[in-house]
Amino acid sequence: MAFNIGLLLYIPYRALEDRVYEAVAAAGFTDITMAQSRVFQRISQAGSRVTELADRAKVTKQTASALVQALEDGAYVERVPDPTDARASLVRVAPRGAAATAIAAAEIARIEAEWRRELGPARYDRLIRDLEVLRRLTDE
Amino acid sequence: MAFNIGLLLYIPYRALEDRVYEAVAAAGFTDITMAQSRVFQRISQAGSRVTELADRAKVTKQTASALVQALEDGAYVERVPDPTDARASLVRVAPRGAAATAIAAAEIARIEAEWRRELGPARYDRLIRDLEVLRRLTDE
DNA sequence: TGATTCTAGTCAGTCTCCCTGACCATAATC
DNA sequence: GATTATGGTCAGGGAGACTGACTAGAATCA
């Protein structure tokens, strides 16, 4: 079986996501889904609008809206009115969301350490830089 | 916004998949979905069993079975009885599937050429090798 | 200013994906 | 020969994501 670059990107991605998801669930955050976390990851420090999250996660705003609603129901995020636009609201990470983020970050750090050990630090850092180039190219 | 390695893998992957999907659809193969193509990609030359495809694509065999059924309905694959096991059948790529594969492969080649140009050939090849290491590590 | 157009977001409906649980038929094991 | 394991399907359900239609407020422009 020949692996194209797509699969080479996808397989480690999927493995990482699965492990993070399990770690977060094991810590008691069992009411969060991957789709929700993909949106969640894109919330900026100052708070993000639903439309903004939809664009970044490349889903429709209806989908983003439903995912944010579920995150809000689970107390992972909170919505506050946007002071600059009465139509909009800002989605912000709530304390419970921050707690889950900490668990996820710890697991990601663990995985990165494993991968870094496997490839060697220099090669790993280079890989990150190269992927960053592709990210900029494709994440317009 | 800080990008963890997960997002750095996911964003280019997603961009590539979207482009390939669009190219395939533009060539007239509009009745195929991404989930179907993820299973399709894992069919080996000699034919693969449904259970095997499920394992490789990391979905349940029920899911794989339904996706193979849809691919069969669209004439992308065909199922033949497995001569070595009366319970099993072998899923094989059918002519229409091969035609769609050719379109997809051409688009992937185009994207790879762009990425190779962007990174430079040596750096690109190195990236592929590094990703292959991660793939082996995570695709047990 | 007032009318038009644009934008943020929701509601409703539908389809696909993917899961769990139950089950059947054949194969492997003891 | 009985039990257990494996390949696969059927049924049912929840989540994700889409399109289309709509409301409220913002921006534009005549």
PDB file of C-alpha atoms in Angstrom, chain A residues 71-140:
ATOM      1  CA  LEU A  71     -20.087  23.601  24.659  1.00  0.00           C
ATOM      2  CA  GLU A  72     -22.068  26.216  26.534  1.00  0.00           C
ATOM      3  CA  ASP A  73     -24.498  23.593  27.841  1.00  0.00           C
ATOM      4  CA  GLY A  74     -21.478  21.724  29.172  1.00  0.00           C
ATOM      5  CA  ALA A  75     -20.086  24.905  30.781  1.00  0.00           C
ATOM      6  CA  TYR A  76     -16.941  24.718  28.655  1.00  0.00           C
ATOM      7  CA  VAL A  77     -17.554  28.162  27.174  1.00  0.00           C
ATOM      8  CA  GLU A  78     -19.647  31.193  27.907  1.00  0.00           C
ATOM      9  CA  ARG A  79     -21.204  33.716  25.596  1.00  0.00           C
ATOM     10  CA  VAL A  80     -21.144  37.423  26.328  1.00  0.00           C
ATOM     11  CA  PRO A  81     -22.657  40.161  24.182  1.00  0.00           C
ATOM     12  CA  ASP A  82     -20.173  41.798  21.841  1.00  0.00           C
ATOM     13  CA  PRO A  83     -19.962  45.422  23.043  1.00  0.00           C
ATOM     14  CA  THR A  84     -19.152  46.619  19.537  1.00  0.00           C
ATOM     15  CA  ASP A  85     -22.029  44.902  17.713  1.00  0.00           C
ATOM     16  CA  ALA A  86     -25.439  44.165  19.176  1.00  0.00           C
ATOM     17  CA  ARG A  87     -26.065  41.339  16.718  1.00  0.00           C
ATOM     18  CA  ALA A  88     -23.009  39.410  17.796  1.00  0.00           C
ATOM     19  CA  SER A  89     -21.774  37.711  20.905  1.00  0.00           C
ATOM     20  CA  LEU A  90     -18.325  36.640  21.963  1.00  0.00           C
ATOM     21  CA  VAL A  91     -17.598  33.046  22.845  1.00  0.00           C
ATOM     22  CA  ARG A  92     -15.068  32.740  25.644  1.00  0.00           C
ATOM     23  CA  VAL A  93     -13.413  29.791  27.360  1.00  0.00           C
ATOM     24  CA  ALA A  94     -15.058  29.166  30.744  1.00  0.00           C
ATOM     25  CA  PRO A  95     -13.249  27.711  33.791  1.00  0.00           C
ATOM     26  CA  ARG A  96     -14.325  24.171  33.018  1.00  0.00           C
ATOM     27  CA  GLY A  97     -13.072  24.619  29.457  1.00  0.00           C
ATOM     28  CA  ALA A  98      -9.733  25.814  30.765  1.00  0.00           C
ATOM     29  CA  ALA A  99      -9.491  22.770  33.008  1.00  0.00           C
ATOM     30  CA  ALA A 100     -10.145  20.437  30.076  1.00  0.00           C
ATOM     31  CA  THR A 101      -7.631  22.362  27.989  1.00  0.00           C
ATOM     32  CA  ALA A 102      -4.975  21.755  30.625  1.00  0.00           C
ATOM     33  CA  ILE A 103      -5.553  18.003  30.456  1.00  0.00           C
ATOM     34  CA  ALA A 104      -5.440  18.064  26.671  1.00  0.00           C
ATOM     35  CA  ALA A 105      -2.280  20.163  26.629  1.00  0.00           C
ATOM     36  CA  ALA A 106      -0.569  17.761  28.999  1.00  0.00           C
ATOM     37  CA  GLU A 107      -1.398  14.803  26.776  1.00  0.00           C
ATOM     38  CA  ILE A 108      -0.259  16.650  23.666  1.00  0.00           C
ATOM     39  CA  ALA A 109       3.009  17.482  25.427  1.00  0.00           C
ATOM     40  CA  ARG A 110       3.437  13.816  26.240  1.00  0.00           C
ATOM     41  CA  ILE A 111       2.837  12.795  22.633  1.00  0.00           C
ATOM     42  CA  GLU A 112       5.154  15.486  21.336  1.00  0.00           C
ATOM     43  CA  ALA A 113       7.847  14.242  23.699  1.00  0.00           C
ATOM     44  CA  GLU A 114       7.441  10.727  22.318  1.00  0.00           C
ATOM     45  CA  TRP A 115       7.582  11.872  18.736  1.00  0.00           C
ATOM     46  CA  ARG A 116      10.528  14.108  19.474  1.00  0.00           C
ATOM     47  CA  ARG A 117      12.355  11.198  21.054  1.00  0.00           C
ATOM     48  CA  GLU A 118      11.566   9.015  18.054  1.00  0.00           C
ATOM     49  CA  LEU A 119      12.739  11.492  15.435  1.00  0.00           C
ATOM     50  CA  GLY A 120      15.380  13.268  17.463  1.00  0.00           C
ATOM     51  CA  PRO A 121      14.937  16.879  18.598  1.00  0.00           C
ATOM     52  CA  ALA A 122      16.471  18.614  15.591  1.00  0.00           C
ATOM     53  CA  ARG A 123      14.492  16.568  13.118  1.00  0.00           C
ATOM     54  CA  TYR A 124      11.298  17.082  15.085  1.00  0.00           C
ATOM     55  CA  ASP A 125      11.706  20.849  15.268  1.00  0.00           C
ATOM     56  CA  ARG A 126      12.402  20.936  11.557  1.00  0.00           C
ATOM     57  CA  LEU A 127       9.233  18.931  10.928  1.00  0.00           C
ATOM     58  CA  ILE A 128       7.223  21.463  12.913  1.00  0.00           C
ATOM     59  CA  ARG A 129       8.668  24.329  10.893  1.00  0.00           C
ATOM     60  CA  ASP A 130       7.930  22.561   7.620  1.00  0.00           C
ATOM     61  CA  LEU A 131       4.374  21.795   8.654  1.00  0.00           C
ATOM     62  CA  GLU A 132       3.976  25.423   9.639  1.00  0.00           C
ATOM     63  CA  VAL A 133       4.855  26.386   6.073  1.00  0.00           C
ATOM     64  CA  LEU A 134       2.174  24.063   4.724  1.00  0.00           C
ATOM     65  CA  ARG A 135      -0.284  25.408   7.260  1.00  0.00           C
ATOM     66  CA  ARG A 136       0.277  28.960   6.129  1.00  0.00           C
ATOM     67  CA  LEU A 137      -0.070  27.854   2.530  1.00  0.00           C
ATOM     68  CA  THR A 138      -3.351  26.046   3.037  1.00  0.00           C
ATOM     69  CA  ASP A 139      -5.014  27.909   5.911  1.00  0.00           C
ATOM     70  CA  GLU A 140      -5.778  31.086   4.075  1.00  0.00           C
TER      71      GLU A 140
END
